[in-house]
Amino acid sequence: MRMISAIALIALVAMAPACRTRKKARPQAAEDDGQLASIVNVADPHAAIQLVRGFYPVENDAWRWTTKNFTVMLRPPSGSAQNGARLELKFAIPDVIFDRVGPMTLGARVNGVDLGPETYSKAGEDAYTRDVPASALQGDAATFDFSVNRSLPPGDKDQRELAIIVTTVGLVLK
Amino acid sequence: MTPVPPRLLRAAYFLAAPLFCMVLFWRALSVWFLNDDFAWLGLRLQVHDVSSLITALFQPQAEGTVRFISERLYFLIFSTLFHLDALPFRICALATWFANLTLAAAIGTRLIQSRLAGPAQSRAAGLLAAILWTLNAGAPQTLMWASSYNQDLCALCILLAFYARLRWIETDRRRWIAIEWAAYLAGFGVLEVMVMYPFIAALHALCVARKRFFGTLPLLAPSAIFLAVHFFLIPKTTAPVYRVAFDARLPSTLLNYLQWTLAPVLSGEPRGTWHTLGAVSAPLVGAALLAFTAWRLHRRDFVPLFFIGWFVLFLIPILPLPEHLTAYYVTIPSLGLAWLAGWAIVSAVRSEGPRAGLALALAAAYFAGSWYQARLYENWLYARSNRLRIVVESADAASRDHPGSAILLAGVDNDLFGSGFQDSPFRLIAAEKIYMVPDSEKTVEARPELGGVTPYVITPRNALEMIDRGRARVLDVSTNSVHDITRTYAEALRHDPQIARRDFVDVGDPAYAGQLGDTWYKAEGGARWMPKSATVRFSGIAPSARTLHVIGFAPPPILASGPVRITLSGNGREIGSAVIKSAEGFDLSFPLPQTLVGNPEIGLTVTLDKVLHLPGDNRDLGIVFGTFSIR
C-alpha cells in the first residue's frame, strides 16, 4: 500500500506542469506587402521564393550551391525602368570544382536580353556584374536565367549536379 | 549527530530516482509529436462504429503487431481527449516510468538483500540500479517519443508481474499470484517481448528459489499461444527493415546492443570525444561486471546470472532484426545490467580499496556519457518536433481564418519534411489540403513506400489559380516564425516564365480536373478510377524533360482474371506499355520519344486491355491512378 501511495504521489508531482497552457502558433501577415526584394541574400529563408529554380538548400547559414542553370526573380528598383540597373551576382568557385572542370563561363539572360558571358580562370570568390538595360526591367519583377558552362556531375559522394556557390544576387541603380 | 527519521529516508528512497529522471528529462514535457505518432494519432479518424473500433484496435499494423493497449487504446484515448496536445502523453509516459523506477529499485533491493552488509546497502544498490537504468540508451526515446510508449508500459507489466512473484515467494499470499498473472497477460497487449517473461521467472527460480521452478511452467502456455497466433495467423510485412534473419549477424547485433547498454553514448554519432570515452569505457565496464559476476559465482551466488539472463532473454526477440537496430530496444534488457552494476558499485565502494576508485570512475564515465547523449537526443527531438508543431498549428490557424482554402508551404526543407510529413499530420487539423510550393518538392528526400512527395505537389499554374481565386494561402515555414506570404508569393508566381506549363497531374486532386479528359470517374480518396481508356493533357515537352512517370494502383479484382496491360500514347504515338501482375501500387517510367518533342501540347491517352464490373456498380472499372508527370 505504501508503495502504491508513493507511486501515486510521484505521478501527481509529475503531472503538476499540466496546469500550464501554451499559446498555439499562428502565422504572421505583417511583412507580406506583395513586394519582391531587389537584392536577395540566398541564405535569407524569407527570400527563398525568389530563387525560382536551380538552387540547393542553404549551407552553413551563408550560401547555396547551384546547378548549371539557375533562375532568380528580382524586383527592379524604382527608377530602373527609365535608367536601367546593375546586376551583381556574388559567388565562389571552390577549389574542388575548379580542379576538376577548369575555367568556367557564366552568363545570364533577362526578358530576352542576353547580358553576355564572362569567363573565370581561377578558384575563389568573384562577382558577375552587368548593366541591365531599362527595356528589360519594365514591370514589377524581372526573371534572370543564369547558366554556367561546366559543372560537377552527380557522383558517389554527392549525388547533386554542382556548379557554383552563390551568396547574393541583386539589382542596384547605376 | 541526529539520525535521519525513517520516514524521510523512505521518502528519499522512493523519490530519488524519479527526481533524478525529472532533472535529466525536464524538457520532455515540451516535446511534441514526430513521425509515426501521426499515424497513431489519426487512428481515431478511422473509428465510426463498433466494427471500425474493433478493426482499429486489433488489425495488425506496421511489422505485424497488435499492441492494442500500448498503441491503439493509448493513442485512441489520449488523442480523443487531448487532440494534438502532447503534454498528457508525456505525463503519462513519465508517470509510468516513475512507477518503473520505483519497482526496479524495490526488486533490486529484494534480490540483493542479504548479499550486502545490511538493508541500507541493499536499498542503496537498488536505488543506484534504478538511477543507472534511467540513464539507459533507450530511455530518451521511450520517454519522449509517444510511439515508443510500448517499451515504457511493457516494462511496467514485466516489473509488476515480477515484483508480485517476489512478494508471493516471500509471503505465499495468493493475491500476489493473481497480480502477477494479470500484469503478465496484459503485457501481451503491450509488447511482444512479454513472451520472454516465463523464462525470466524460470531463470529466477533456478538461480534463487529452485523449489518454485515448476510453478513457473504454467506461465509458458500464454506465451506459446501468443507465439503461435503471431507466427501463423498474423500476416507479416515484407519491408526489408523488419525482415527476420537468423544468420551470422546475430552475434554482431548482440554486441551492438551490449555496447549501447554499457555506454549509451555509443548509440549516437560515431565520432567525437564523448564517443571515444564510450568506446574506452564500454569494454572496461563489461570486464568489471564479468569480474564481479565471477567473484559472486565463486561464492556460489547465482543472482548475477539472473541479471545477465534478464539482459540476454529480453534481447532475444529483437536479435533477428539486424536491419532495425534501435536504441529504445535496450530499454527493458538494460535493467538486468543496471541491477548488476548497482550491486557491484555498492559492493566495491564498501571495500574502500582500489576497487572502489575503479568502480566510481567507470560509473562516472557511464553517467557523463549517458547524460551527454540524453541531452543531445532531447535537444534534437525538441527542435524537430517543435518546428513541426509550429508548422501544423500555423496551418491549422490559417485554415480556420480562411475556411475552404488550401495551404501552400514555402521553405519546407529535408529536416522538416522528414519529421512527419509522410505520416500525414495535416489530416488531423482543419486544413482543406496542404501542398508544398511548386518545385520545393525537389529539395526533399521522400520514402517511396510511404507515398513519396506526390501528395504535396502542385504546379505553379494551379497554385496561382488557387491563390487568385482566394482558395489558397501561402505560409513561409522556413523558420520558427511563420509568415503569411500569399501576396508576395503570388507576385513571384505571376512572373515565373514556367507558370503556363502543365507537366504534372494528380488525377485524384480536383485542382487538376481541367487537365483530365471526359471519361475519368469522380475522384475518391485522393485517387480516381478510369474506364478502359482515359486522357490527360500536358504542355509541350520541356527541353530538360526525359521521362513520363505514372503512379497508380491495380485493385485485386481486376487481376483476378490475370494481369492487366497498360498502354500509353502521346498525340497518337505509342510511348510504351506495361503489364501489371500484382495488386500493389505501381510506379512506372517511360522514356519520352523524340517524335513528341516540339508539339505545343501533349494529349496522353491511357488504354487498358480489360475492365471489371463490381456488383451494384454499372461502371466499366479499369485501374486507379494517382499521378502523371513529365520530368
PDB file of N, CA and C in Angstrom, chain B residues 510-589:
ATOM      1  N   PRO B 510      -8.972  17.440 -57.232  1.00  0.00           N
ATOM      2  CA  PRO B 510      -9.880  18.212 -58.090  1.00  0.00           C
ATOM      3  C   PRO B 510      -9.217  19.435 -58.726  1.00  0.00           C
ATOM      4  N   ALA B 511      -8.120  19.920 -58.134  1.00  0.00           N
ATOM      5  CA  ALA B 511      -7.457  21.098 -58.688  1.00  0.00           C
ATOM      6  C   ALA B 511      -6.941  20.847 -60.112  1.00  0.00           C
ATOM      7  N   TYR B 512      -6.762  19.584 -60.490  1.00  0.00           N
ATOM      8  CA  TYR B 512      -6.216  19.265 -61.815  1.00  0.00           C
ATOM      9  C   TYR B 512      -7.295  18.813 -62.789  1.00  0.00           C
ATOM     10  N   ALA B 513      -8.557  18.959 -62.404  1.00  0.00           N
ATOM     11  CA  ALA B 513      -9.650  18.448 -63.241  1.00  0.00           C
ATOM     12  C   ALA B 513      -9.594  19.017 -64.655  1.00  0.00           C
ATOM     13  N   GLY B 514      -9.087  20.250 -64.790  1.00  0.00           N
ATOM     14  CA  GLY B 514      -9.021  20.885 -66.106  1.00  0.00           C
ATOM     15  C   GLY B 514      -8.090  20.176 -67.072  1.00  0.00           C
ATOM     16  N   GLN B 515      -7.207  19.340 -66.578  1.00  0.00           N
ATOM     17  CA  GLN B 515      -6.274  18.632 -67.459  1.00  0.00           C
ATOM     18  C   GLN B 515      -6.762  17.219 -67.802  1.00  0.00           C
ATOM     19  N   LEU B 516      -7.933  16.848 -67.291  1.00  0.00           N
ATOM     20  CA  LEU B 516      -8.408  15.479 -67.499  1.00  0.00           C
ATOM     21  C   LEU B 516      -9.461  15.414 -68.604  1.00  0.00           C
ATOM     22  N   GLY B 517      -9.435  14.308 -69.336  1.00  0.00           N
ATOM     23  CA  GLY B 517     -10.462  14.077 -70.346  1.00  0.00           C
ATOM     24  C   GLY B 517     -11.796  13.736 -69.696  1.00  0.00           C
ATOM     25  N   ASP B 518     -12.814  13.526 -70.544  1.00  0.00           N
ATOM     26  CA  ASP B 518     -14.174  13.368 -70.026  1.00  0.00           C
ATOM     27  C   ASP B 518     -14.451  12.008 -69.395  1.00  0.00           C
ATOM     28  N   THR B 519     -13.651  11.006 -69.728  1.00  0.00           N
ATOM     29  CA  THR B 519     -14.037   9.650 -69.320  1.00  0.00           C
ATOM     30  C   THR B 519     -13.670   9.308 -67.872  1.00  0.00           C
ATOM     31  N   TRP B 520     -12.826  10.103 -67.230  1.00  0.00           N
ATOM     32  CA  TRP B 520     -12.432   9.800 -65.847  1.00  0.00           C
ATOM     33  C   TRP B 520     -13.647   9.826 -64.923  1.00  0.00           C
ATOM     34  N   TYR B 521     -13.667   8.932 -63.942  1.00  0.00           N
ATOM     35  CA  TYR B 521     -14.732   8.957 -62.942  1.00  0.00           C
ATOM     36  C   TYR B 521     -14.385   9.979 -61.859  1.00  0.00           C
ATOM     37  N   LYS B 522     -15.340  10.176 -60.948  1.00  0.00           N
ATOM     38  CA  LYS B 522     -15.179  11.154 -59.864  1.00  0.00           C
ATOM     39  C   LYS B 522     -14.022  10.749 -58.935  1.00  0.00           C
ATOM     40  N   ALA B 523     -13.277  11.735 -58.441  1.00  0.00           N
ATOM     41  CA  ALA B 523     -12.158  11.445 -57.525  1.00  0.00           C
ATOM     42  C   ALA B 523     -12.677  10.828 -56.233  1.00  0.00           C
ATOM     43  N   GLU B 524     -11.943   9.815 -55.748  1.00  0.00           N
ATOM     44  CA  GLU B 524     -12.328   9.146 -54.489  1.00  0.00           C
ATOM     45  C   GLU B 524     -11.077   8.953 -53.647  1.00  0.00           C
ATOM     46  N   GLY B 525     -11.065   9.559 -52.490  1.00  0.00           N
ATOM     47  CA  GLY B 525      -9.978   9.338 -51.527  1.00  0.00           C
ATOM     48  C   GLY B 525      -8.594   9.612 -52.085  1.00  0.00           C
ATOM     49  N   GLY B 526      -8.442  10.686 -52.842  1.00  0.00           N
ATOM     50  CA  GLY B 526      -7.120  11.064 -53.335  1.00  0.00           C
ATOM     51  C   GLY B 526      -6.691  10.315 -54.575  1.00  0.00           C
ATOM     52  N   ALA B 527      -7.580   9.534 -55.183  1.00  0.00           N
ATOM     53  CA  ALA B 527      -7.250   8.831 -56.431  1.00  0.00           C
ATOM     54  C   ALA B 527      -8.492   8.847 -57.319  1.00  0.00           C
ATOM     55  N   ARG B 528      -8.387   8.257 -58.507  1.00  0.00           N
ATOM     56  CA  ARG B 528      -9.515   8.315 -59.439  1.00  0.00           C
ATOM     57  C   ARG B 528      -9.499   7.066 -60.323  1.00  0.00           C
ATOM     58  N   TRP B 529     -10.654   6.435 -60.459  1.00  0.00           N
ATOM     59  CA  TRP B 529     -10.788   5.289 -61.349  1.00  0.00           C
ATOM     60  C   TRP B 529     -10.843   5.772 -62.793  1.00  0.00           C
ATOM     61  N   MET B 530     -10.337   4.942 -63.705  1.00  0.00           N
ATOM     62  CA  MET B 530     -10.527   5.204 -65.127  1.00  0.00           C
ATOM     63  C   MET B 530     -11.294   4.035 -65.740  1.00  0.00           C
ATOM     64  N   PRO B 531     -12.003   4.253 -66.848  1.00  0.00           N
ATOM     65  CA  PRO B 531     -12.610   3.130 -67.556  1.00  0.00           C
ATOM     66  C   PRO B 531     -11.541   2.479 -68.449  1.00  0.00           C
ATOM     67  N   LYS B 532     -11.919   1.953 -69.585  1.00  0.00           N
ATOM     68  CA  LYS B 532     -10.948   1.268 -70.452  1.00  0.00           C
ATOM     69  C   LYS B 532      -9.927   2.250 -71.038  1.00  0.00           C
ATOM     70  N   SER B 533     -10.367   3.487 -71.225  1.00  0.00           N
ATOM     71  CA  SER B 533      -9.473   4.472 -71.820  1.00  0.00           C
ATOM     72  C   SER B 533      -9.713   5.837 -71.192  1.00  0.00           C
ATOM     73  N   ALA B 534      -8.643   6.630 -71.019  1.00  0.00           N
ATOM     74  CA  ALA B 534      -8.780   7.967 -70.451  1.00  0.00           C
ATOM     75  C   ALA B 534      -7.633   8.833 -70.951  1.00  0.00           C
ATOM     76  N   THR B 535      -7.825  10.148 -70.896  1.00  0.00           N
ATOM     77  CA  THR B 535      -6.786  11.053 -71.401  1.00  0.00           C
ATOM     78  C   THR B 535      -6.395  12.095 -70.369  1.00  0.00           C
ATOM     79  N   VAL B 536      -5.154  12.590 -70.528  1.00  0.00           N
ATOM     80  CA  VAL B 536      -4.606  13.637 -69.662  1.00  0.00           C
ATOM     81  C   VAL B 536      -3.860  14.611 -70.573  1.00  0.00           C
ATOM     82  N   ARG B 537      -3.993  15.901 -70.306  1.00  0.00           N
ATOM     83  CA  ARG B 537      -3.329  16.898 -71.165  1.00  0.00           C
ATOM     84  C   ARG B 537      -2.117  17.517 -70.467  1.00  0.00           C
ATOM     85  N   PHE B 538      -1.026  17.634 -71.242  1.00  0.00           N
ATOM     86  CA  PHE B 538       0.206  18.252 -70.739  1.00  0.00           C
ATOM     87  C   PHE B 538       0.641  19.373 -71.677  1.00  0.00           C
ATOM     88  N   SER B 539       1.540  20.228 -71.165  1.00  0.00           N
ATOM     89  CA  SER B 539       2.210  21.194 -72.045  1.00  0.00           C
ATOM     90  C   SER B 539       3.140  20.423 -72.967  1.00  0.00           C
ATOM     91  N   GLY B 540       3.618  21.107 -74.007  1.00  0.00           N
ATOM     92  CA  GLY B 540       4.639  20.500 -74.851  1.00  0.00           C
ATOM     93  C   GLY B 540       5.874  20.161 -74.020  1.00  0.00           C
ATOM     94  N   ILE B 541       6.636  19.196 -74.474  1.00  0.00           N
ATOM     95  CA  ILE B 541       7.743  18.684 -73.656  1.00  0.00           C
ATOM     96  C   ILE B 541       8.833  19.747 -73.490  1.00  0.00           C
ATOM     97  N   ALA B 542       9.216  20.019 -72.248  1.00  0.00           N
ATOM     98  CA  ALA B 542      10.270  20.992 -71.955  1.00  0.00           C
ATOM     99  C   ALA B 542      11.622  20.423 -72.398  1.00  0.00           C
ATOM    100  N   PRO B 543      12.576  21.310 -72.737  1.00  0.00           N
ATOM    101  CA  PRO B 543      13.865  20.817 -73.236  1.00  0.00           C
ATOM    102  C   PRO B 543      14.568  19.857 -72.261  1.00  0.00           C
ATOM    103  N   SER B 544      14.364  20.075 -70.959  1.00  0.00           N
ATOM    104  CA  SER B 544      15.085  19.245 -69.981  1.00  0.00           C
ATOM    105  C   SER B 544      14.361  17.931 -69.668  1.00  0.00           C
ATOM    106  N   ALA B 545      13.121  17.766 -70.155  1.00  0.00           N
ATOM    107  CA  ALA B 545      12.331  16.581 -69.789  1.00  0.00           C
ATOM    108  C   ALA B 545      12.811  15.346 -70.537  1.00  0.00           C
ATOM    109  N   ARG B 546      12.795  14.219 -69.843  1.00  0.00           N
ATOM    110  CA  ARG B 546      13.283  12.966 -70.436  1.00  0.00           C
ATOM    111  C   ARG B 546      12.276  11.818 -70.326  1.00  0.00           C
ATOM    112  N   THR B 547      11.491  11.813 -69.224  1.00  0.00           N
ATOM    113  CA  THR B 547      10.653  10.633 -68.965  1.00  0.00           C
ATOM    114  C   THR B 547       9.235  10.990 -68.535  1.00  0.00           C
ATOM    115  N   LEU B 548       8.361  10.007 -68.753  1.00  0.00           N
ATOM    116  CA  LEU B 548       6.985  10.106 -68.252  1.00  0.00           C
ATOM    117  C   LEU B 548       6.870   9.156 -67.056  1.00  0.00           C
ATOM    118  N   HIS B 549       6.417   9.677 -65.896  1.00  0.00           N
ATOM    119  CA  HIS B 549       6.242   8.859 -64.690  1.00  0.00           C
ATOM    120  C   HIS B 549       4.757   8.699 -64.399  1.00  0.00           C
ATOM    121  N   VAL B 550       4.373   7.486 -64.085  1.00  0.00           N
ATOM    122  CA  VAL B 550       2.963   7.203 -63.808  1.00  0.00           C
ATOM    123  C   VAL B 550       2.874   6.415 -62.502  1.00  0.00           C
ATOM    124  N   ILE B 551       2.043   6.895 -61.578  1.00  0.00           N
ATOM    125  CA  ILE B 551       1.849   6.199 -60.299  1.00  0.00           C
ATOM    126  C   ILE B 551       0.377   5.827 -60.166  1.00  0.00           C
ATOM    127  N   GLY B 552       0.120   4.583 -59.807  1.00  0.00           N
ATOM    128  CA  GLY B 552      -1.267   4.150 -59.646  1.00  0.00           C
ATOM    129  C   GLY B 552      -1.353   2.860 -58.853  1.00  0.00           C
ATOM    130  N   PHE B 553      -2.530   2.249 -58.912  1.00  0.00           N
ATOM    131  CA  PHE B 553      -2.777   1.042 -58.131  1.00  0.00           C
ATOM    132  C   PHE B 553      -3.725   0.129 -58.908  1.00  0.00           C
ATOM    133  N   ALA B 554      -3.354  -1.144 -59.017  1.00  0.00           N
ATOM    134  CA  ALA B 554      -4.225  -2.118 -59.687  1.00  0.00           C
ATOM    135  C   ALA B 554      -4.983  -2.892 -58.613  1.00  0.00           C
ATOM    136  N   PRO B 555      -6.288  -2.689 -58.495  1.00  0.00           N
ATOM    137  CA  PRO B 555      -7.046  -3.372 -57.438  1.00  0.00           C
ATOM    138  C   PRO B 555      -7.109  -4.888 -57.693  1.00  0.00           C
ATOM    139  N   PRO B 556      -7.164  -5.686 -56.627  1.00  0.00           N
ATOM    140  CA  PRO B 556      -7.154  -7.147 -56.784  1.00  0.00           C
ATOM    141  C   PRO B 556      -8.222  -7.684 -57.740  1.00  0.00           C
ATOM    142  N   PRO B 557      -9.476  -7.149 -57.753  1.00  0.00           N
ATOM    143  CA  PRO B 557     -10.493  -7.771 -58.617  1.00  0.00           C
ATOM    144  C   PRO B 557     -10.114  -7.782 -60.096  1.00  0.00           C
ATOM    145  N   ILE B 558      -9.433  -6.727 -60.559  1.00  0.00           N
ATOM    146  CA  ILE B 558      -9.128  -6.700 -61.998  1.00  0.00           C
ATOM    147  C   ILE B 558      -8.013  -7.689 -62.337  1.00  0.00           C
ATOM    148  N   LEU B 559      -7.247  -8.080 -61.324  1.00  0.00           N
ATOM    149  CA  LEU B 559      -6.152  -9.037 -61.568  1.00  0.00           C
ATOM    150  C   LEU B 559      -6.605 -10.480 -61.342  1.00  0.00           C
ATOM    151  N   ALA B 560      -7.853 -10.633 -60.884  1.00  0.00           N
ATOM    152  CA  ALA B 560      -8.336 -11.990 -60.585  1.00  0.00           C
ATOM    153  C   ALA B 560      -8.331 -12.855 -61.840  1.00  0.00           C
ATOM    154  N   SER B 561      -8.576 -12.228 -62.999  1.00  0.00           N
ATOM    155  CA  SER B 561      -8.595 -12.995 -64.252  1.00  0.00           C
ATOM    156  C   SER B 561      -7.259 -12.905 -64.982  1.00  0.00           C
ATOM    157  N   GLY B 562      -6.208 -12.477 -64.308  1.00  0.00           N
ATOM    158  CA  GLY B 562      -4.889 -12.408 -64.930  1.00  0.00           C
ATOM    159  C   GLY B 562      -4.368 -10.983 -64.988  1.00  0.00           C
ATOM    160  N   PRO B 563      -3.122 -10.796 -65.448  1.00  0.00           N
ATOM    161  CA  PRO B 563      -2.501  -9.466 -65.475  1.00  0.00           C
ATOM    162  C   PRO B 563      -3.269  -8.499 -66.384  1.00  0.00           C
ATOM    163  N   VAL B 564      -3.037  -7.213 -66.132  1.00  0.00           N
ATOM    164  CA  VAL B 564      -3.655  -6.192 -66.970  1.00  0.00           C
ATOM    165  C   VAL B 564      -2.546  -5.395 -67.667  1.00  0.00           C
ATOM    166  N   ARG B 565      -2.780  -5.085 -68.951  1.00  0.00           N
ATOM    167  CA  ARG B 565      -1.761  -4.340 -69.706  1.00  0.00           C
ATOM    168  C   ARG B 565      -2.205  -2.874 -69.823  1.00  0.00           C
ATOM    169  N   ILE B 566      -1.260  -1.989 -69.519  1.00  0.00           N
ATOM    170  CA  ILE B 566      -1.500  -0.549 -69.677  1.00  0.00           C
ATOM    171  C   ILE B 566      -0.693  -0.079 -70.885  1.00  0.00           C
ATOM    172  N   THR B 567      -1.339   0.629 -71.787  1.00  0.00           N
ATOM    173  CA  THR B 567      -0.622   1.195 -72.932  1.00  0.00           C
ATOM    174  C   THR B 567      -0.792   2.712 -72.903  1.00  0.00           C
ATOM    175  N   LEU B 568       0.341   3.428 -73.079  1.00  0.00           N
ATOM    176  CA  LEU B 568       0.297   4.887 -73.058  1.00  0.00           C
ATOM    177  C   LEU B 568       0.740   5.421 -74.410  1.00  0.00           C
ATOM    178  N   SER B 569      -0.005   6.426 -74.904  1.00  0.00           N
ATOM    179  CA  SER B 569       0.399   7.064 -76.155  1.00  0.00           C
ATOM    180  C   SER B 569       0.221   8.565 -76.025  1.00  0.00           C
ATOM    181  N   GLY B 570       1.069   9.287 -76.738  1.00  0.00           N
ATOM    182  CA  GLY B 570       1.018  10.743 -76.716  1.00  0.00           C
ATOM    183  C   GLY B 570       0.732  11.251 -78.113  1.00  0.00           C
ATOM    184  N   ASN B 571      -0.333  12.033 -78.237  1.00  0.00           N
ATOM    185  CA  ASN B 571      -0.746  12.567 -79.548  1.00  0.00           C
ATOM    186  C   ASN B 571      -0.819  11.452 -80.587  1.00  0.00           C
ATOM    187  N   GLY B 572      -1.292  10.295 -80.185  1.00  0.00           N
ATOM    188  CA  GLY B 572      -1.486   9.177 -81.097  1.00  0.00           C
ATOM    189  C   GLY B 572      -0.258   8.302 -81.301  1.00  0.00           C
ATOM    190  N   ARG B 573       0.889   8.685 -80.753  1.00  0.00           N
ATOM    191  CA  ARG B 573       2.096   7.863 -80.928  1.00  0.00           C
ATOM    192  C   ARG B 573       2.360   7.090 -79.631  1.00  0.00           C
ATOM    193  N   GLU B 574       2.647   5.797 -79.785  1.00  0.00           N
ATOM    194  CA  GLU B 574       2.825   4.973 -78.580  1.00  0.00           C
ATOM    195  C   GLU B 574       4.088   5.388 -77.824  1.00  0.00           C
ATOM    196  N   ILE B 575       3.931   5.554 -76.505  1.00  0.00           N
ATOM    197  CA  ILE B 575       5.074   5.878 -75.637  1.00  0.00           C
ATOM    198  C   ILE B 575       5.617   4.600 -74.996  1.00  0.00           C
ATOM    199  N   GLY B 576       4.715   3.695 -74.607  1.00  0.00           N
ATOM    200  CA  GLY B 576       5.158   2.435 -74.011  1.00  0.00           C
ATOM    201  C   GLY B 576       3.993   1.696 -73.395  1.00  0.00           C
ATOM    202  N   SER B 577       4.264   0.500 -72.924  1.00  0.00           N
ATOM    203  CA  SER B 577       3.221  -0.268 -72.243  1.00  0.00           C
ATOM    204  C   SER B 577       3.849  -1.067 -71.110  1.00  0.00           C
ATOM    205  N   ALA B 578       3.015  -1.498 -70.172  1.00  0.00           N
ATOM    206  CA  ALA B 578       3.499  -2.277 -69.027  1.00  0.00           C
ATOM    207  C   ALA B 578       2.433  -3.272 -68.624  1.00  0.00           C
ATOM    208  N   VAL B 579       2.893  -4.392 -68.089  1.00  0.00           N
ATOM    209  CA  VAL B 579       1.960  -5.413 -67.615  1.00  0.00           C
ATOM    210  C   VAL B 579       1.982  -5.409 -66.090  1.00  0.00           C
ATOM    211  N   ILE B 580       0.816  -5.216 -65.493  1.00  0.00           N
ATOM    212  CA  ILE B 580       0.709  -5.195 -64.029  1.00  0.00           C
ATOM    213  C   ILE B 580       0.210  -6.562 -63.579  1.00  0.00           C
ATOM    214  N   LYS B 581       1.015  -7.208 -62.713  1.00  0.00           N
ATOM    215  CA  LYS B 581       0.667  -8.573 -62.302  1.00  0.00           C
ATOM    216  C   LYS B 581       0.193  -8.678 -60.858  1.00  0.00           C
ATOM    217  N   SER B 582       0.661  -7.759 -60.010  1.00  0.00           N
ATOM    218  CA  SER B 582       0.295  -7.896 -58.595  1.00  0.00           C
ATOM    219  C   SER B 582      -0.495  -6.690 -58.121  1.00  0.00           C
ATOM    220  N   ALA B 583      -1.344  -6.969 -57.130  1.00  0.00           N
ATOM    221  CA  ALA B 583      -2.239  -5.935 -56.610  1.00  0.00           C
ATOM    222  C   ALA B 583      -1.493  -5.035 -55.638  1.00  0.00           C
ATOM    223  N   GLU B 584      -0.565  -4.267 -56.168  1.00  0.00           N
ATOM    224  CA  GLU B 584       0.191  -3.329 -55.347  1.00  0.00           C
ATOM    225  C   GLU B 584       0.253  -2.008 -56.102  1.00  0.00           C
ATOM    226  N   GLY B 585       0.695  -0.985 -55.413  1.00  0.00           N
ATOM    227  CA  GLY B 585       0.902   0.274 -56.109  1.00  0.00           C
ATOM    228  C   GLY B 585       2.003   0.111 -57.142  1.00  0.00           C
ATOM    229  N   PHE B 586       1.861   0.773 -58.297  1.00  0.00           N
ATOM    230  CA  PHE B 586       2.936   0.705 -59.295  1.00  0.00           C
ATOM    231  C   PHE B 586       3.477   2.099 -59.576  1.00  0.00           C
ATOM    232  N   ASP B 587       4.734   2.143 -59.955  1.00  0.00           N
ATOM    233  CA  ASP B 587       5.421   3.386 -60.275  1.00  0.00           C
ATOM    234  C   ASP B 587       6.180   3.127 -61.569  1.00  0.00           C
ATOM    235  N   LEU B 588       5.628   3.603 -62.688  1.00  0.00           N
ATOM    236  CA  LEU B 588       6.198   3.276 -63.999  1.00  0.00           C
ATOM    237  C   LEU B 588       6.912   4.488 -64.594  1.00  0.00           C
ATOM    238  N   SER B 589       7.968   4.229 -65.343  1.00  0.00           N
ATOM    239  CA  SER B 589       8.694   5.290 -66.048  1.00  0.00           C
ATOM    240  C   SER B 589       8.873   4.887 -67.501  1.00  0.00           C
TER     241      SER B 589
END
